[in-house]
PDB file of C-alpha atoms and ligand atoms in Angstrom:
ATOM      1  CA  UNK A 234      88.628  31.072  61.777  1.00 57.00           C
ATOM      2  CA  UNK A 235      85.742  32.387  60.277  1.00 83.00           C
ATOM      3  CA  UNK A 236      84.086  33.540  57.774  1.00 91.00           C
ATOM      4  CA  UNK A 237      86.516  34.605  55.077  1.00 96.00           C
ATOM      5  CA  UNK A 238      89.473  31.243  55.450  1.00 96.00           C
ATOM      6  CA  UNK A 239      89.853  30.453  51.475  1.00 94.00           C
ATOM      7  CA  UNK A 240      88.676  33.489  50.463  1.00 97.00           C
ATOM      8  CA  UNK A 241      90.326  35.681  47.795  1.00 98.00           C
ATOM      9  CA  UNK A 242      90.212  38.750  48.776  1.00 98.00           C
ATOM     10  CA  UNK A 243      92.012  41.800  46.367  1.00 98.00           C
ATOM     11  CA  UNK A 244      93.507  44.237  47.027  1.00 98.00           C
ATOM     12  CA  UNK A 245      94.592  46.684  45.568  1.00 99.00           C
ATOM     13  CA  UNK A 246      96.530  49.863  45.956  1.00 98.00           C
ATOM     14  CA  UNK A 247      98.363  47.063  48.591  1.00 98.00           C
ATOM     15  CA  UNK A 248     101.930  48.267  48.748  1.00 98.00           C
ATOM     16  CA  UNK A 249     101.816  51.033  51.024  1.00 98.00           C
ATOM     17  CA  UNK A 250      99.471  51.929  54.144  1.00 99.00           C
ATOM     18  CA  UNK A 251      95.889  50.858  54.150  1.00 99.00           C
ATOM     19  CA  UNK A 252      96.253  48.643  51.757  1.00 99.00           C
ATOM     20  CA  UNK A 253      99.361  46.569  52.792  1.00 98.00           C
ATOM     21  CA  UNK A 254      97.458  46.899  56.024  1.00 98.00           C
ATOM     22  CA  UNK A 255      94.503  45.034  54.790  1.00 98.00           C
ATOM     23  CA  UNK A 256      96.684  42.473  52.663  1.00 98.00           C
ATOM     24  CA  UNK A 257      98.695  42.294  56.985  1.00 97.00           C
ATOM     25  CA  UNK A 258      94.583  41.908  58.306  1.00 98.00           C
ATOM     26  CA  UNK A 259      92.501  39.778  55.970  1.00 97.00           C
ATOM     27  CA  UNK A 260      96.174  36.461  55.797  1.00 95.00           C
ATOM     28  CA  UNK A 261      95.447  36.626  59.019  1.00 95.00           C
ATOM     29  CA  UNK A 262      91.498  35.801  58.452  1.00 95.00           C
ATOM     30  CA  UNK A 263      93.197  32.242  56.626  1.00 94.00           C
ATOM     31  CA  UNK A 264      91.696  34.127  52.822  1.00 96.00           C
ATOM     32  CA  UNK A 265      94.196  33.839  49.645  1.00 96.00           C
ATOM     33  CA  UNK A 266      95.578  37.087  48.861  1.00 97.00           C
ATOM     34  CA  UNK A 267      95.670  39.220  45.143  1.00 98.00           C
ATOM     35  CA  UNK A 268      97.879  42.450  45.367  1.00 98.00           C
ATOM     36  CA  UNK A 269      98.525  45.023  42.750  1.00 98.00           C
ATOM     37  CA  UNK A 270     100.023  48.061  42.827  1.00 98.00           C
ATOM     38  CA  UNK A 271     102.520  49.751  40.683  1.00 98.00           C
ATOM     39  CA  UNK A 272     105.634  49.362  43.029  1.00 98.00           C
ATOM     40  CA  UNK A 273     105.514  45.492  42.351  1.00 97.00           C
ATOM     41  CA  UNK A 274     108.633  45.346  45.014  1.00 98.00           C
ATOM     42  CA  UNK A 275     107.259  45.810  47.809  1.00 98.00           C
ATOM     43  CA  UNK A 276     104.374  44.087  47.262  1.00 97.00           C
ATOM     44  CA  UNK A 277     107.644  41.082  46.668  1.00 96.00           C
ATOM     45  CA  UNK A 278     108.258  42.004  51.161  1.00 97.00           C
ATOM     46  CA  UNK A 279     104.547  41.966  52.233  1.00 97.00           C
ATOM     47  CA  UNK A 280     104.248  38.805  50.528  1.00 96.00           C
ATOM     48  CA  UNK A 281     107.053  37.047  51.699  1.00 95.00           C
ATOM     49  CA  UNK A 282     106.359  38.819  54.766  1.00 94.00           C
ATOM     50  CA  UNK A 283     103.166  36.300  54.459  1.00 93.00           C
ATOM     51  CA  UNK A 284     104.192  33.747  52.868  1.00 81.00           C
ATOM     52  CA  UNK A 285     105.980  32.077  56.185  1.00 61.00           C
ATOM     53  CA  UNK A 286     101.054  31.299  56.248  1.00 59.00           C
ATOM     54  CA  UNK A 287     100.906  28.355  54.042  1.00 59.00           C
ATOM     55  CA  UNK A 288      97.730  28.580  54.733  1.00 58.00           C
ATOM     56  CA  UNK A 289      97.495  31.866  53.011  1.00 59.00           C
ATOM     57  CA  UNK A 290      99.134  32.302  49.656  1.00 80.00           C
ATOM     58  CA  UNK A 291      99.980  35.384  48.128  1.00 95.00           C
ATOM     59  CA  UNK A 292      99.756  36.296  44.385  1.00 96.00           C
ATOM     60  CA  UNK A 293     101.383  39.484  43.688  1.00 97.00           C
ATOM     61  CA  UNK A 294     101.099  42.297  39.993  1.00 97.00           C
ATOM     62  CA  UNK A 295     102.672  45.380  39.342  1.00 98.00           C
ATOM     63  CA  UNK A 296      99.649  46.990  38.247  1.00 98.00           C
ATOM     64  CA  UNK A 297      98.412  50.789  37.248  1.00 99.00           C
ATOM     65  CA  UNK A 298      95.144  51.114  37.675  1.00 99.00           C
ATOM     66  CA  UNK A 299      94.814  53.437  35.301  1.00 99.00           C
ATOM     67  CA  UNK A 300      96.467  51.310  32.465  1.00 98.00           C
ATOM     68  CA  UNK A 301      92.907  50.008  31.630  1.00 98.00           C
ATOM     69  CA  UNK A 302      95.526  46.797  29.247  1.00 98.00           C
ATOM     70  CA  UNK A 303      97.076  46.742  31.889  1.00 98.00           C
ATOM     71  CA  UNK A 304      94.251  45.547  34.639  1.00 98.00           C
ATOM     72  CA  UNK A 305      92.287  44.021  31.950  1.00 98.00           C
ATOM     73  CA  UNK A 306      95.666  41.904  30.872  1.00 98.00           C
ATOM     74  CA  UNK A 307      96.048  41.350  35.252  1.00 98.00           C
ATOM     75  CA  UNK A 308      92.401  40.513  35.050  1.00 98.00           C
ATOM     76  CA  UNK A 309      92.700  38.302  32.996  1.00 98.00           C
ATOM     77  CA  UNK A 310      95.338  36.095  33.830  1.00 97.00           C
ATOM     78  CA  UNK A 311      94.008  36.251  37.456  1.00 97.00           C
ATOM     79  CA  UNK A 312      90.649  34.771  35.577  1.00 97.00           C
ATOM     80  CA  UNK A 313      92.665  32.059  33.929  1.00 97.00           C
ATOM     81  CA  UNK A 314      94.306  30.708  36.263  1.00 95.00           C
ATOM     82  CA  UNK A 315      91.215  30.204  37.959  1.00 96.00           C
ATOM     83  CA  UNK A 316      91.202  32.527  40.513  1.00 97.00           C
ATOM     84  CA  UNK A 317      87.957  35.220  40.933  1.00 98.00           C
ATOM     85  CA  UNK A 318      87.084  37.308  43.897  1.00 98.00           C
ATOM     86  CA  UNK A 319      85.281  36.894  46.858  1.00 98.00           C
ATOM     87  CA  UNK A 320      86.359  40.570  48.138  1.00 98.00           C
ATOM     88  CA  UNK A 321      87.800  43.250  45.943  1.00 99.00           C
ATOM     89  CA  UNK A 322      89.225  46.010  47.626  1.00 99.00           C
ATOM     90  CA  UNK A 323      88.962  49.215  45.667  1.00 99.00           C
ATOM     91  CA  UNK A 324      91.729  51.024  47.387  1.00 99.00           C
ATOM     92  CA  UNK A 325      94.133  52.655  44.995  1.00 99.00           C
ATOM     93  CA  UNK A 326      93.826  56.414  45.726  1.00 99.00           C
ATOM     94  CA  UNK A 327      95.271  59.314  46.394  1.00 98.00           C
ATOM     95  CA  UNK A 328      95.410  62.924  46.670  1.00 99.00           C
ATOM     96  CA  UNK A 329      98.422  65.555  44.780  1.00 98.00           C
ATOM     97  CA  UNK A 330      98.080  68.565  45.534  1.00 98.00           C
ATOM     98  CA  UNK A 331      96.389  71.192  48.373  1.00 98.00           C
ATOM     99  CA  UNK A 332      95.675  74.632  46.393  1.00 98.00           C
ATOM    100  CA  UNK A 333      92.480  77.009  44.791  1.00 98.00           C
ATOM    101  CA  UNK A 334      90.698  75.560  42.156  1.00 98.00           C
ATOM    102  CA  UNK A 335      92.209  78.991  40.580  1.00 98.00           C
ATOM    103  CA  UNK A 336      96.003  77.934  41.154  1.00 98.00           C
ATOM    104  CA  UNK A 337      95.561  73.763  40.962  1.00 98.00           C
ATOM    105  CA  UNK A 338      98.089  72.278  38.490  1.00 98.00           C
ATOM    106  CA  UNK A 339      96.093  70.366  35.952  1.00 98.00           C
ATOM    107  CA  UNK A 340      98.349  67.194  35.586  1.00 98.00           C
ATOM    108  CA  UNK A 341      97.942  66.695  39.754  1.00 98.00           C
ATOM    109  CA  UNK A 342      94.334  66.547  38.570  1.00 99.00           C
ATOM    110  CA  UNK A 343      95.071  64.028  35.755  1.00 98.00           C
ATOM    111  CA  UNK A 344      96.445  61.971  38.268  1.00 98.00           C
ATOM    112  CA  UNK A 345      93.509  62.105  40.959  1.00 99.00           C
ATOM    113  CA  UNK A 346      91.011  62.076  38.657  1.00 99.00           C
ATOM    114  CA  UNK A 347      92.302  58.456  36.287  1.00 99.00           C
ATOM    115  CA  UNK A 348      93.043  56.766  39.124  1.00 99.00           C
ATOM    116  CA  UNK A 349      91.106  57.129  41.809  1.00 99.00           C
ATOM    117  CA  UNK A 350      87.478  57.198  39.130  1.00 99.00           C
ATOM    118  CA  UNK A 351      89.277  55.415  36.703  1.00 99.00           C
ATOM    119  CA  UNK A 352      91.574  52.880  38.329  1.00 99.00           C
ATOM    120  CA  UNK A 353      88.765  52.175  39.897  1.00 99.00           C
ATOM    121  CA  UNK A 354      85.938  50.962  36.980  1.00 99.00           C
ATOM    122  CA  UNK A 355      88.667  49.252  34.804  1.00 99.00           C
ATOM    123  CA  UNK A 356      89.940  47.369  37.817  1.00 99.00           C
ATOM    124  CA  UNK A 357      85.482  46.693  38.910  1.00 99.00           C
ATOM    125  CA  UNK A 358      84.680  46.068  35.132  1.00 99.00           C
ATOM    126  CA  UNK A 359      87.177  43.448  34.526  1.00 98.00           C
ATOM    127  CA  UNK A 360      86.774  42.015  38.005  1.00 98.00           C
ATOM    128  CA  UNK A 361      82.720  41.600  37.940  1.00 98.00           C
ATOM    129  CA  UNK A 362      82.296  40.244  34.789  1.00 98.00           C
ATOM    130  CA  UNK A 363      84.550  36.792  36.487  1.00 98.00           C
ATOM    131  CA  UNK A 364      82.771  37.431  39.730  1.00 98.00           C
ATOM    132  CA  UNK A 365      79.242  37.862  39.191  1.00 98.00           C
ATOM    133  CA  UNK A 366      79.363  33.856  36.695  1.00 98.00           C
ATOM    134  CA  UNK A 367      80.956  32.796  39.983  1.00 98.00           C
ATOM    135  CA  UNK A 368      77.112  34.127  41.241  1.00 98.00           C
ATOM    136  CA  UNK A 369      79.280  35.535  44.758  1.00 97.00           C
ATOM    137  CA  UNK A 370      81.869  38.773  45.491  1.00 98.00           C
ATOM    138  CA  UNK A 371      81.417  41.587  47.528  1.00 98.00           C
ATOM    139  CA  UNK A 372      82.705  45.070  46.054  1.00 99.00           C
ATOM    140  CA  UNK A 373      84.174  47.126  49.192  1.00 99.00           C
ATOM    141  CA  UNK A 374      85.586  51.077  47.765  1.00 99.00           C
ATOM    142  CA  UNK A 375      87.098  53.053  50.126  1.00 99.00           C
ATOM    143  CA  UNK A 376      85.913  56.678  49.974  1.00 99.00           C
ATOM    144  CA  UNK A 377      86.292  59.033  52.730  1.00 98.00           C
ATOM    145  CA  UNK A 378      85.179  62.133  54.486  1.00 98.00           C
ATOM    146  CA  UNK A 379      86.016  64.071  52.217  1.00 98.00           C
ATOM    147  CA  UNK A 380      83.337  62.207  49.956  1.00 98.00           C
ATOM    148  CA  UNK A 381      81.091  63.429  51.925  1.00 98.00           C
ATOM    149  CA  UNK A 382      82.227  67.290  52.910  1.00 98.00           C
ATOM    150  CA  UNK A 383      83.859  69.280  51.026  1.00 98.00           C
ATOM    151  CA  UNK A 384      87.439  71.450  53.154  1.00 98.00           C
ATOM    152  CA  UNK A 385      88.668  74.501  51.599  1.00 98.00           C
ATOM    153  CA  UNK A 386      91.159  73.472  48.904  1.00 98.00           C
ATOM    154  CA  UNK A 387      89.774  69.988  48.564  1.00 98.00           C
ATOM    155  CA  UNK A 388      88.193  70.836  44.884  1.00 98.00           C
ATOM    156  CA  UNK A 389      89.088  67.845  42.664  1.00 99.00           C
ATOM    157  CA  UNK A 390      89.993  65.801  45.364  1.00 99.00           C
ATOM    158  CA  UNK A 391      86.886  65.927  46.756  1.00 98.00           C
ATOM    159  CA  UNK A 392      85.858  65.209  43.210  1.00 99.00           C
ATOM    160  CA  UNK A 393      86.423  61.903  42.880  1.00 99.00           C
ATOM    161  CA  UNK A 394      85.742  61.126  46.325  1.00 99.00           C
ATOM    162  CA  UNK A 395      81.832  62.174  45.653  1.00 99.00           C
ATOM    163  CA  UNK A 396      81.870  60.219  42.595  1.00 99.00           C
ATOM    164  CA  UNK A 397      83.450  57.085  44.222  1.00 99.00           C
ATOM    165  CA  UNK A 398      80.846  57.505  46.668  1.00 99.00           C
ATOM    166  CA  UNK A 399      77.754  58.198  43.513  1.00 99.00           C
ATOM    167  CA  UNK A 400      80.210  54.840  42.070  1.00 99.00           C
ATOM    168  CA  UNK A 401      79.727  52.411  45.666  1.00 99.00           C
ATOM    169  CA  UNK A 402      75.941  53.415  44.651  1.00 98.00           C
ATOM    170  CA  UNK A 403      75.141  52.783  41.442  1.00 98.00           C
ATOM    171  CA  UNK A 404      76.789  50.068  41.211  1.00 99.00           C
ATOM    172  CA  UNK A 405      75.107  49.021  44.038  1.00 98.00           C
ATOM    173  CA  UNK A 406      72.044  49.341  42.091  1.00 98.00           C
ATOM    174  CA  UNK A 407      73.458  48.133  39.180  1.00 98.00           C
ATOM    175  CA  UNK A 408      73.824  44.683  40.994  1.00 98.00           C
ATOM    176  CA  UNK A 409      70.614  44.159  41.749  1.00 98.00           C
ATOM    177  CA  UNK A 410      68.856  40.429  41.194  1.00 98.00           C
ATOM    178  CA  UNK A 411      72.474  39.432  42.092  1.00 98.00           C
ATOM    179  CA  UNK A 412      74.196  37.867  44.964  1.00 98.00           C
ATOM    180  CA  UNK A 413      77.312  40.365  44.668  1.00 98.00           C
ATOM    181  CA  UNK A 414      77.129  43.817  47.764  1.00 98.00           C
ATOM    182  CA  UNK A 415      78.864  46.772  47.026  1.00 99.00           C
ATOM    183  CA  UNK A 416      79.999  48.621  50.478  1.00 98.00           C
ATOM    184  CA  UNK A 417      82.453  51.023  51.166  1.00 98.00           C
ATOM    185  CA  UNK A 418      84.143  53.069  54.491  1.00 99.00           C
ATOM    186  CA  UNK A 419      85.506  56.209  54.512  1.00 99.00           C
ATOM    187  CA  UNK A 420      87.451  57.443  56.731  1.00 98.00           C
ATOM    188  CA  UNK A 421      89.612  60.558  58.277  1.00 98.00           C
ATOM    189  CA  UNK A 422      92.841  61.382  58.427  1.00 98.00           C
ATOM    190  CA  UNK A 423      94.162  58.674  58.235  1.00 98.00           C
ATOM    191  CA  UNK A 424      98.442  58.555  58.720  1.00 98.00           C
ATOM    192  CA  UNK A 425      99.712  56.617  55.990  1.00 98.00           C
ATOM    193  CA  UNK A 426     101.724  57.313  53.066  1.00 98.00           C
ATOM    194  CA  UNK A 427      98.486  59.631  51.864  1.00 98.00           C
ATOM    195  CA  UNK A 428     100.130  63.442  52.965  1.00 98.00           C
ATOM    196  CA  UNK A 429     103.320  63.141  51.565  1.00 98.00           C
ATOM    197  CA  UNK A 430     101.722  61.930  48.360  1.00 98.00           C
ATOM    198  CA  UNK A 431      99.920  64.581  47.758  1.00 98.00           C
ATOM    199  CA  UNK A 432     102.912  67.432  48.672  1.00 98.00           C
ATOM    200  CA  UNK A 433     104.880  65.868  47.111  1.00 98.00           C
ATOM    201  CA  UNK A 434     106.947  64.702  48.972  1.00 98.00           C
ATOM    202  CA  UNK A 435     107.490  67.431  51.380  1.00 98.00           C
ATOM    203  CA  UNK A 436     107.195  65.317  54.783  1.00 98.00           C
ATOM    204  CA  UNK A 437     107.474  67.512  57.061  1.00 98.00           C
ATOM    205  CA  UNK A 438     104.631  70.236  55.054  1.00 98.00           C
ATOM    206  CA  UNK A 439     102.896  66.041  55.280  1.00 98.00           C
ATOM    207  CA  UNK A 440     103.545  66.221  59.661  1.00 98.00           C
ATOM    208  CA  UNK A 441     101.811  68.539  60.479  1.00 98.00           C
ATOM    209  CA  UNK A 442      98.771  67.246  58.596  1.00 98.00           C
ATOM    210  CA  UNK A 443      98.837  64.945  62.058  1.00 98.00           C
ATOM    211  CA  UNK A 444     100.014  67.708  64.212  1.00 97.00           C
ATOM    212  CA  UNK A 445      98.472  67.822  68.123  1.00 98.00           C
ATOM    213  CA  UNK A 446      95.820  64.585  67.813  1.00 98.00           C
ATOM    214  CA  UNK A 447      96.237  60.955  67.164  1.00 98.00           C
ATOM    215  CA  UNK A 448      94.828  60.720  64.348  1.00 98.00           C
ATOM    216  CA  UNK A 449      93.441  57.093  63.278  1.00 98.00           C
ATOM    217  CA  UNK A 450      96.034  54.150  61.266  1.00 98.00           C
ATOM    218  CA  UNK A 451      96.431  51.728  58.272  1.00 99.00           C
ATOM    219  CA  UNK A 452      95.352  49.173  60.310  1.00 99.00           C
ATOM    220  CA  UNK A 453      92.010  50.706  61.929  1.00 99.00           C
ATOM    221  CA  UNK A 454      90.853  51.267  57.810  1.00 99.00           C
ATOM    222  CA  UNK A 455      91.981  47.832  57.615  1.00 99.00           C
ATOM    223  CA  UNK A 456      89.498  46.175  61.089  1.00 98.00           C
ATOM    224  CA  UNK A 457      87.059  48.019  59.541  1.00 99.00           C
ATOM    225  CA  UNK A 458      87.217  46.429  55.778  1.00 99.00           C
ATOM    226  CA  UNK A 459      87.506  43.685  57.148  1.00 98.00           C
ATOM    227  CA  UNK A 460      84.412  43.630  59.339  1.00 98.00           C
ATOM    228  CA  UNK A 461      82.839  45.063  56.430  1.00 98.00           C
ATOM    229  CA  UNK A 462      83.960  41.253  54.857  1.00 98.00           C
ATOM    230  CA  UNK A 463      82.607  39.400  57.289  1.00 98.00           C
ATOM    231  CA  UNK A 464      79.455  39.961  57.051  1.00 98.00           C
ATOM    232  CA  UNK A 465      77.102  37.137  56.676  1.00 97.00           C
ATOM    233  CA  UNK A 466      75.057  36.980  53.120  1.00 95.00           C
ATOM    234  CA  UNK A 467      72.848  37.767  53.973  1.00 97.00           C
ATOM    235  CA  UNK A 468      74.314  41.435  55.627  1.00 98.00           C
ATOM    236  CA  UNK A 469      75.344  44.350  53.827  1.00 98.00           C
ATOM    237  CA  UNK A 470      77.372  47.109  55.604  1.00 98.00           C
ATOM    238  CA  UNK A 471      76.878  49.493  52.931  1.00 98.00           C
ATOM    239  CA  UNK A 472      78.960  52.524  54.376  1.00 98.00           C
ATOM    240  CA  UNK A 473      81.366  53.464  57.395  1.00 98.00           C
ATOM    241  CA  UNK A 474      82.123  56.707  57.907  1.00 98.00           C
ATOM    242  CA  UNK A 475      85.543  56.186  60.732  1.00 98.00           C
ATOM    243  CA  UNK A 476      87.052  59.114  62.610  1.00 98.00           C
ATOM    244  CA  UNK A 477      89.760  59.892  64.883  1.00 98.00           C
ATOM    245  CA  UNK A 478      87.882  60.201  67.655  1.00 98.00           C
ATOM    246  CA  UNK A 479      89.718  63.614  67.466  1.00 98.00           C
ATOM    247  CA  UNK A 480      87.815  65.068  64.186  1.00 98.00           C
ATOM    248  CA  UNK A 481      84.728  66.744  63.801  1.00 98.00           C
ATOM    249  CA  UNK A 482      84.105  66.888  60.060  1.00 97.00           C
ATOM    250  CA  UNK A 483      86.093  66.827  57.447  1.00 96.00           C
ATOM    251  CA  UNK A 484      88.529  70.016  58.033  1.00 96.00           C
ATOM    252  CA  UNK A 485      87.256  70.211  61.925  1.00 97.00           C
ATOM    253  CA  UNK A 486      89.713  68.679  64.727  1.00 98.00           C
ATOM    254  CA  UNK A 487      90.107  69.164  67.916  1.00 97.00           C
ATOM    255  CA  UNK A 488      94.481  70.250  68.234  1.00 97.00           C
ATOM    256  CA  UNK A 489      95.818  69.843  71.224  1.00 93.00           C
ATOM    257  CA  UNK A 490      98.027  73.253  71.999  1.00 72.00           C
TER     258      UNK A 490
HETATM  259  P1  NDP B 738      99.337  55.194  50.604  1.00 80.69           P
HETATM  260  O1  NDP B 738      99.855  56.448  50.064  1.00 80.69           O
HETATM  261  O2  NDP B 738     100.062  55.897  52.074  1.00 80.69           O
HETATM  262  O3  NDP B 738      98.815  54.485  49.832  1.00 80.69           O
HETATM  263  C1  NDP B 738      98.008  54.483  48.365  1.00 80.69           C
HETATM  264  C2  NDP B 738      98.141  53.455  47.479  1.00 80.69           C
HETATM  265  O4  NDP B 738      98.033  53.280  46.878  1.00 80.69           O
HETATM  266  C3  NDP B 738      99.605  52.087  47.516  1.00 80.69           C
HETATM  267  O5  NDP B 738      99.486  51.791  47.740  1.00 80.69           O
HETATM  268  C4  NDP B 738     100.085  53.196  45.858  1.00 80.69           C
HETATM  269  O6  NDP B 738     100.444  51.920  45.144  1.00 80.69           O
HETATM  270  C5  NDP B 738      97.708  52.997  45.211  1.00 80.69           C
HETATM  271  N1  NDP B 738      97.869  53.364  44.164  1.00 80.69           N
HETATM  272  C6  NDP B 738      97.772  54.775  43.875  1.00 80.69           C
HETATM  273  N2  NDP B 738      98.637  55.369  42.835  1.00 80.69           N
HETATM  274  C7  NDP B 738      98.068  54.186  41.718  1.00 80.69           C
HETATM  275  C8  NDP B 738      97.998  53.642  40.118  1.00 80.69           C
HETATM  276  N3  NDP B 738      97.843  54.659  39.191  1.00 80.69           N
HETATM  277  N4  NDP B 738      97.759  52.424  40.046  1.00 80.69           N
HETATM  278  C9  NDP B 738      97.421  51.003  41.699  1.00 80.69           C
HETATM  279  N5  NDP B 738      97.288  51.996  42.332  1.00 80.69           N
HETATM  280  C10 NDP B 738      98.325  53.021  43.100  1.00 80.69           C
HETATM  281  O7  NDP B 738      97.759  56.031  51.662  1.00 80.69           O
HETATM  282  P2  NDP B 738      96.415  55.251  51.435  1.00 80.69           P
HETATM  283  O8  NDP B 738      97.175  53.577  52.369  1.00 80.69           O
HETATM  284  O9  NDP B 738      95.791  56.494  53.372  1.00 80.69           O
HETATM  285  O10 NDP B 738      95.668  55.346  50.678  1.00 80.69           O
HETATM  286  C11 NDP B 738      95.069  54.428  49.854  1.00 80.69           C
HETATM  287  C12 NDP B 738      93.667  55.165  49.902  1.00 80.69           C
HETATM  288  O11 NDP B 738      91.936  55.901  51.496  1.00 80.69           O
HETATM  289  C13 NDP B 738      93.155  56.120  48.779  1.00 80.69           C
HETATM  290  O12 NDP B 738      91.912  55.938  48.394  1.00 80.69           O
HETATM  291  C14 NDP B 738      93.138  57.356  49.547  1.00 80.69           C
HETATM  292  O13 NDP B 738      92.048  58.614  48.867  1.00 80.69           O
HETATM  293  C15 NDP B 738      91.856  56.642  50.723  1.00 80.69           C
HETATM  294  N6  NDP B 738      91.938  57.427  52.280  1.00 80.69           N
HETATM  295  C16 NDP B 738      92.731  58.047  53.156  1.00 80.69           C
HETATM  296  C17 NDP B 738      92.865  58.648  54.558  1.00 80.69           C
HETATM  297  C18 NDP B 738      93.863  59.516  54.225  1.00 80.69           C
HETATM  298  O14 NDP B 738      93.166  60.187  55.593  1.00 80.69           O
HETATM  299  N7  NDP B 738      94.631  58.123  54.435  1.00 80.69           N
HETATM  300  C19 NDP B 738      91.350  59.002  54.140  1.00 80.69           C
HETATM  301  C20 NDP B 738      89.971  58.216  53.357  1.00 80.69           C
HETATM  302  C21 NDP B 738      90.083  57.880  52.589  1.00 80.69           C
HETATM  303  P3  NDP B 738     102.379  51.760  43.817  1.00 80.69           P
HETATM  304  O15 NDP B 738     102.576  53.577  44.690  1.00 80.69           O
HETATM  305  O16 NDP B 738     102.981  51.087  44.345  1.00 80.69           O
HETATM  306  O17 NDP B 738     100.792  51.437  42.839  1.00 80.69           O
HETATM  307  C1  8X3 B 739      91.932  61.977  53.153  1.00 80.69           C
HETATM  308  C2  8X3 B 739      91.090  62.580  54.366  1.00 80.69           C
HETATM  309  O1  8X3 B 739      90.902  64.600  55.130  1.00 80.69           O
HETATM  310  O2  8X3 B 739      92.745  64.645  54.314  1.00 80.69           O
HETATM  311  O3  8X3 B 739      90.479  60.869  52.227  1.00 80.69           O
HETATM  312  O4  8X3 B 739      90.964  65.056  52.298  1.00 80.69           O
HETATM  313  S1  8X3 B 739      91.708  64.214  54.101  1.00 80.69           S
END
């Protein structure tokens, strides 16, 4: 089955999209899963689907990554049970709104900053000491093309993903002298619930984002994350920028019609 068989993979934001696809991909490699998100019921349904495979036990918890106490409690519960992630996929995140900064909603800004940056920090801070003690581990952050190039009205979402990129680079430096690795997978357009969330439930507006070209599927991104996690211990695939073939930069896309 390969390198990841029997390893423990913790995925945040596993109730949907890229996170759920990661759960399925890593389960197929025989990994043990720890799945976190706020919508615990969805995690339970996913765990039941994956639980058919006795080689891949799944542990779920309803965790809001913005809630530092909840993150610390869930990480502590894992440590007490001797569960230490070999791979941490920091995937939980969102965009909220697409407005010029001067018209933006500060509540949207708070949600993005609290989830994409502070949530990723809380989760990493709570788990890394256990991974360091175990002497192994790989942190894979889900960044974005939005962390490489700003696009019109992307402002705060761009800032959070530029921040994720800085945190991946910073963590990689801070882990010097240890066997742990830090990497990021930075996708372009992926058709998930992302745009429905961004547009506060407006499905028509969300669908229009992916009109006229074939976007990435969540499974495409999960495959890249799985590839990063599968590299031999002396190899770090430090960064992958994964685009739909029709996407030329963060905001230029060949669309039919
Ligand atoms: P989805 O909306 O489908 O999934 C987002 C996931 O994040 C959900 O499982 C959601 O779970 C979870 N999440 C959101 N807020 C929190 C929170 N406070 N605490 C815990 N979990 C949370 O979108 P994607 O799968 O597309 O997004 C996953 C990641 O990929 C994000 O970081 C996003 O920025 C990034 N990305 C997405 C791209 C795209 O085009 N779709 C492109 C590049 C990067 P729940 O609501 O149950 O808590
Ligand atoms: C998500 C990709 O371009 O919609 O990170 O911001 S984009």
